[in-house]
Short mmCIF file of C-alpha atoms in Angstrom, two decimals:
data_model
loop_
_atom_site.label_atom_id
_atom_site.label_comp_id
_atom_site.label_asym_id
_atom_site.label_seq_id
_atom_site.Cartn_x
_atom_site.Cartn_y
_atom_site.Cartn_z
CA ASP A 10 14.77 -1.04 -4.25
CA ALA A 11 12.56 -3.14 -6.57
CA GLY A 12 12.85 -1.03 -9.59
CA ILE A 13 8.91 -0.05 -10.92
CA THR A 14 7.90 2.47 -13.09
CA GLN A 15 4.48 3.33 -14.10
CA SER A 16 3.51 5.36 -17.00
CA PRO A 17 1.93 8.07 -17.44
CA ARG A 18 2.56 9.99 -14.02
CA HIS A 19 -0.12 12.14 -14.94
CA LYS A 20 -2.77 12.02 -16.96
CA VAL A 21 -6.11 14.07 -17.66
CA THR A 22 -8.66 12.50 -20.20
CA GLU A 23 -12.32 13.11 -20.43
CA THR A 24 -15.17 10.79 -19.27
CA GLY A 25 -16.00 7.97 -21.72
CA THR A 26 -12.92 7.32 -23.21
CA PRO A 27 -10.46 4.53 -22.94
CA VAL A 28 -7.71 4.34 -20.92
CA THR A 29 -4.54 2.49 -19.91
CA LEU A 30 -1.74 2.34 -17.41
CA ARG A 31 1.07 0.52 -17.67
CA CYS A 32 3.31 -0.55 -14.65
CA HIS A 33 6.69 -2.00 -15.30
CA GLN A 34 9.28 -4.07 -12.83
CA THR A 35 12.73 -5.19 -12.99
CA GLU A 36 12.61 -7.52 -9.79
CA ASN A 37 11.27 -10.33 -11.93
CA HIS A 38 8.39 -10.84 -8.82
CA ARG A 39 5.46 -13.00 -9.44
CA TYR A 40 2.97 -10.87 -8.10
CA MET A 41 1.64 -7.45 -9.14
CA TYR A 42 -0.98 -5.22 -7.85
CA TRP A 43 -3.10 -2.38 -8.87
CA TYR A 44 -4.04 0.26 -5.71
CA ARG A 45 -6.44 3.49 -6.15
CA GLN A 46 -5.84 5.61 -3.16
CA ASP A 47 -8.44 8.30 -2.49
CA PRO A 48 -8.59 10.58 0.41
CA GLY A 49 -10.36 9.02 3.14
CA HIS A 50 -10.20 5.49 1.92
CA GLY A 51 -6.36 4.58 2.20
CA LEU A 52 -5.32 2.10 -1.37
CA ARG A 53 -8.02 -0.30 -1.87
CA LEU A 54 -7.19 -3.14 -4.22
CA ILE A 55 -8.75 -2.76 -8.14
CA HIS A 56 -7.00 -5.96 -9.22
CA TYR A 57 -4.15 -8.49 -8.77
CA SER A 58 -2.02 -10.97 -10.76
CA TYR A 59 -0.29 -14.10 -9.52
CA GLY A 60 1.55 -14.58 -12.93
CA VAL A 61 1.52 -14.26 -16.34
CA LYS A 62 -1.92 -14.49 -17.74
CA ASP A 63 -3.16 -15.11 -13.62
CA THR A 64 -5.12 -12.05 -12.83
CA ASP A 65 -7.87 -11.85 -9.47
CA LYS A 66 -10.27 -9.79 -9.03
CA GLY A 67 -9.61 -6.92 -5.89
CA GLU A 68 -12.46 -5.19 -4.04
CA VAL A 69 -13.24 -2.36 -6.61
CA SER A 70 -12.42 -3.81 -9.65
CA ASP A 71 -16.13 -2.86 -11.46
CA GLY A 72 -15.11 -0.79 -14.34
CA TYR A 73 -11.14 -1.77 -14.65
CA SER A 74 -9.91 -4.64 -16.49
CA VAL A 75 -5.95 -5.68 -16.32
CA SER A 76 -3.26 -7.31 -18.84
CA ARG A 77 -0.03 -9.56 -17.46
CA SER A 78 1.18 -11.29 -20.52
CA LYS A 79 5.25 -10.52 -19.74
CA THR A 80 6.21 -11.15 -16.38
CA GLU A 81 7.75 -7.26 -16.25
CA ASP A 82 4.31 -5.73 -17.47
CA PHE A 83 1.00 -5.03 -15.76
CA LEU A 84 -1.75 -2.61 -17.83
CA LEU A 85 -4.81 -0.98 -16.25
CA THR A 86 -7.46 -0.36 -18.51
CA LEU A 87 -10.59 1.75 -17.59
CA GLU A 88 -12.51 0.72 -20.70
CA SER A 89 -14.23 4.10 -20.22
CA ALA A 90 -13.52 6.60 -17.93
CA THR A 91 -15.82 8.17 -15.20
CA SER A 92 -15.57 10.90 -13.13
CA SER A 93 -15.62 8.50 -10.56
CA GLN A 94 -12.15 7.10 -11.74
CA THR A 95 -10.03 10.07 -10.07
CA SER A 96 -7.62 9.21 -8.58
CA VAL A 97 -4.01 8.05 -7.78
CA TYR A 98 -3.39 4.79 -8.73
CA PHE A 99 -0.04 2.61 -7.36
CA CYS A 100 1.21 -0.08 -8.67
CA ALA A 101 2.94 -2.72 -6.71
CA THR A 102 4.43 -5.69 -6.48
CA ARG A 103 5.83 -8.66 -4.41
CA GLU A 104 8.33 -10.95 -4.68
CA TRP A 105 5.85 -13.89 -3.39
CA GLU A 106 2.86 -14.48 -1.59
CA GLY A 107 4.39 -15.72 1.83
CA PRO A 108 3.09 -13.58 4.67
CA ALA A 109 6.22 -12.08 5.55
CA ASN A 110 6.81 -10.25 1.68
CA GLU A 111 6.20 -6.64 1.85
CA GLN A 112 5.24 -5.20 -1.13
CA PHE A 113 7.47 -2.23 -3.11
CA PHE A 114 5.63 0.32 -4.81
CA GLY A 115 5.62 2.60 -8.16
CA PRO A 116 5.76 6.60 -7.55
CA GLY A 117 1.91 6.86 -8.94
CA THR A 118 0.28 8.16 -11.84
CA ARG A 119 -2.40 11.10 -10.95
CA LEU A 120 -5.68 10.47 -13.08
CA THR A 121 -8.07 12.82 -13.69
CA VAL A 122 -11.43 12.06 -15.65
CA LEU A 123 -13.15 15.26 -16.85
CA ALA B 26 -10.97 -11.84 7.11
CA GLN B 27 -8.21 -10.06 7.92
CA SER B 28 -8.29 -6.30 8.88
CA VAL B 29 -6.85 -3.19 10.62
CA THR B 30 -8.17 0.20 11.90
CA GLN B 31 -6.31 3.28 11.93
CA LEU B 32 -7.35 5.96 14.23
CA GLY B 33 -6.97 9.09 13.70
CA SER B 34 -6.66 10.45 10.05
CA HIS B 35 -4.56 13.29 11.49
CA VAL B 36 -1.89 13.48 13.86
CA SER B 37 -0.30 17.00 14.82
CA VAL B 38 3.40 17.13 16.93
CA SER B 39 6.03 18.93 17.55
CA GLU B 40 9.02 18.58 16.37
CA GLY B 41 10.93 16.60 19.31
CA ALA B 42 7.88 14.93 20.67
CA LEU B 43 6.59 11.42 20.96
CA VAL B 44 4.77 9.88 17.84
CA LEU B 45 2.37 7.77 18.56
CA LEU B 46 -0.05 6.29 15.50
CA ARG B 47 -2.33 3.68 16.02
CA CYS B 48 -3.22 0.08 14.49
CA ASN B 49 -5.63 -2.67 15.51
CA TYR B 50 -6.04 -5.65 13.81
CA SER B 51 -8.93 -7.95 13.43
CA SER B 52 -7.86 -11.23 12.86
CA SER B 53 -8.52 -14.74 14.07
CA VAL B 54 -5.14 -16.49 13.36
CA PRO B 55 -1.47 -14.67 15.15
CA PRO B 56 -1.02 -12.23 11.88
CA TYR B 57 1.83 -10.62 9.54
CA LEU B 58 1.66 -6.77 10.33
CA PHE B 59 3.30 -3.84 8.26
CA TRP B 60 3.76 -0.04 8.67
CA TYR B 61 4.58 1.77 5.08
CA VAL B 62 5.06 5.47 4.87
CA GLN B 63 4.19 7.55 1.93
CA TYR B 64 6.03 10.75 1.56
CA PRO B 65 4.20 13.49 -0.54
CA ASN B 66 3.89 12.76 -4.14
CA GLN B 67 5.65 9.07 -3.67
CA GLY B 68 4.83 6.01 -3.50
CA LEU B 69 4.61 4.03 -0.46
CA GLN B 70 8.10 1.93 1.44
CA LEU B 71 8.27 -0.32 4.06
CA LEU B 72 8.86 0.79 7.47
CA LEU B 73 9.07 -2.49 9.44
CA LYS B 74 6.88 -5.33 9.65
CA TYR B 75 6.01 -8.42 12.11
CA THR B 76 6.68 -11.75 11.86
CA SER B 77 5.98 -13.04 14.90
CA ALA B 78 9.64 -13.17 15.68
CA ALA B 79 9.29 -10.54 18.36
CA THR B 80 6.96 -8.67 19.53
CA LEU B 81 9.27 -5.13 19.59
CA VAL B 82 9.79 -4.22 16.15
CA LYS B 83 12.35 -1.81 14.98
CA GLY B 84 12.32 0.20 11.62
CA ILE B 85 14.17 2.38 9.69
CA ASN B 86 14.55 6.28 10.74
CA ASP B 87 13.47 5.52 14.68
CA PHE B 88 10.59 3.88 14.14
CA GLU B 89 9.18 1.46 16.34
CA ALA B 90 5.96 -0.95 16.97
CA GLU B 91 5.00 -3.19 19.40
CA PHE B 92 2.76 -6.19 18.53
CA LYS B 93 -0.03 -6.81 21.85
CA LYS B 94 -1.68 -9.22 21.59
CA SER B 95 -4.52 -8.68 24.19
CA GLU B 96 -5.07 -4.99 23.03
CA THR B 97 -5.25 -6.74 19.11
CA SER B 98 -2.48 -3.79 18.32
CA PHE B 99 0.66 -2.37 16.38
CA HIS B 100 0.68 1.11 17.39
CA LEU B 101 4.35 2.36 15.24
CA THR B 102 6.45 4.95 17.86
CA LYS B 103 8.93 7.83 17.19
CA PRO B 104 10.73 8.99 20.74
CA SER B 105 11.24 12.33 18.73
CA ALA B 106 9.77 13.80 15.57
CA HIS B 107 11.72 15.80 13.24
CA MET B 108 10.38 17.53 10.05
CA SER B 109 11.07 15.03 7.67
CA ASP B 110 8.59 12.79 9.49
CA ALA B 111 5.74 14.64 8.04
CA ALA B 112 4.19 12.01 6.18
CA GLU B 113 1.08 9.33 5.62
CA TYR B 114 1.76 6.37 7.64
CA PHE B 115 -0.36 3.02 6.48
CA CYS B 116 -0.89 -0.30 8.71
CA ALA B 117 -1.42 -3.23 6.64
CA VAL B 118 -2.17 -6.39 6.50
CA PRO B 119 -2.33 -9.92 4.28
CA GLY B 120 -5.10 -12.24 4.12
CA ASP B 121 -8.40 -12.82 2.05
CA GLY B 122 -7.74 -16.00 -0.49
CA GLY B 123 -4.56 -17.16 1.25
CA TYR B 124 -1.77 -14.54 1.80
CA GLN B 125 -2.26 -13.28 -1.39
CA LYS B 126 -3.69 -9.60 -1.23
CA VAL B 127 -2.78 -7.24 1.17
CA THR B 128 -5.68 -4.18 3.26
CA PHE B 129 -4.30 -1.07 4.05
CA GLY B 130 -5.63 0.69 6.86
CA THR B 131 -6.97 4.03 5.64
CA GLY B 132 -3.49 6.36 6.90
CA THR B 133 -2.72 8.59 9.50
CA LYS B 134 -1.34 11.98 7.78
CA LEU B 135 1.28 13.00 10.76
CA GLN B 136 2.31 16.65 10.49
CA VAL B 137 5.22 17.65 12.55
CA ILE B 138 5.08 21.36 13.82
CA PRO B 139 8.57 23.12 14.05
#
């Protein structure tokens, strides 16, 4: 299994505060993804990265930014958290973009914005 | 754009009964398709994947799925449900922007009744 860790695992914050979630992988996978999981919506892509300093938007990117300065780390930042960003956030990695390549997921971060 | 639709957000079966979870895909080209499982408070993990090598795909824990082009379906089955199968199941398809992004269905939560 790919070694993927997420930190923090739980966070409670207040509206308007900045929040940064970290994803760390030990598998040297090229691709990294941030998803949010909400009831009735499944997993929705926020941003993804296809290499160091190479990122692109997903379907729900508004209010989120990302950075990838090293292969192993992918950061998700909520510049000014809102209650609508209360969710469970998952990081995933993928060795390369070949269509048969599966994703490997981290354990998730539960974020509550009050 | 590639997409998948999962019919039934909740499915209940008795222990020992057949499990059938439905996934239909929308694709203009032969797709690659995945089923992932999410156990409570965990990240997703791969159950099985279709890569056009065979229409009947076997995965972990006795799950299997059959690709039916005429029905644009990739339903997940297991002959006999076990209590440990209680989880949420997601169908997924790579697509949109080459194969860099992966689109997930909204998920089906499986309840196994003793």
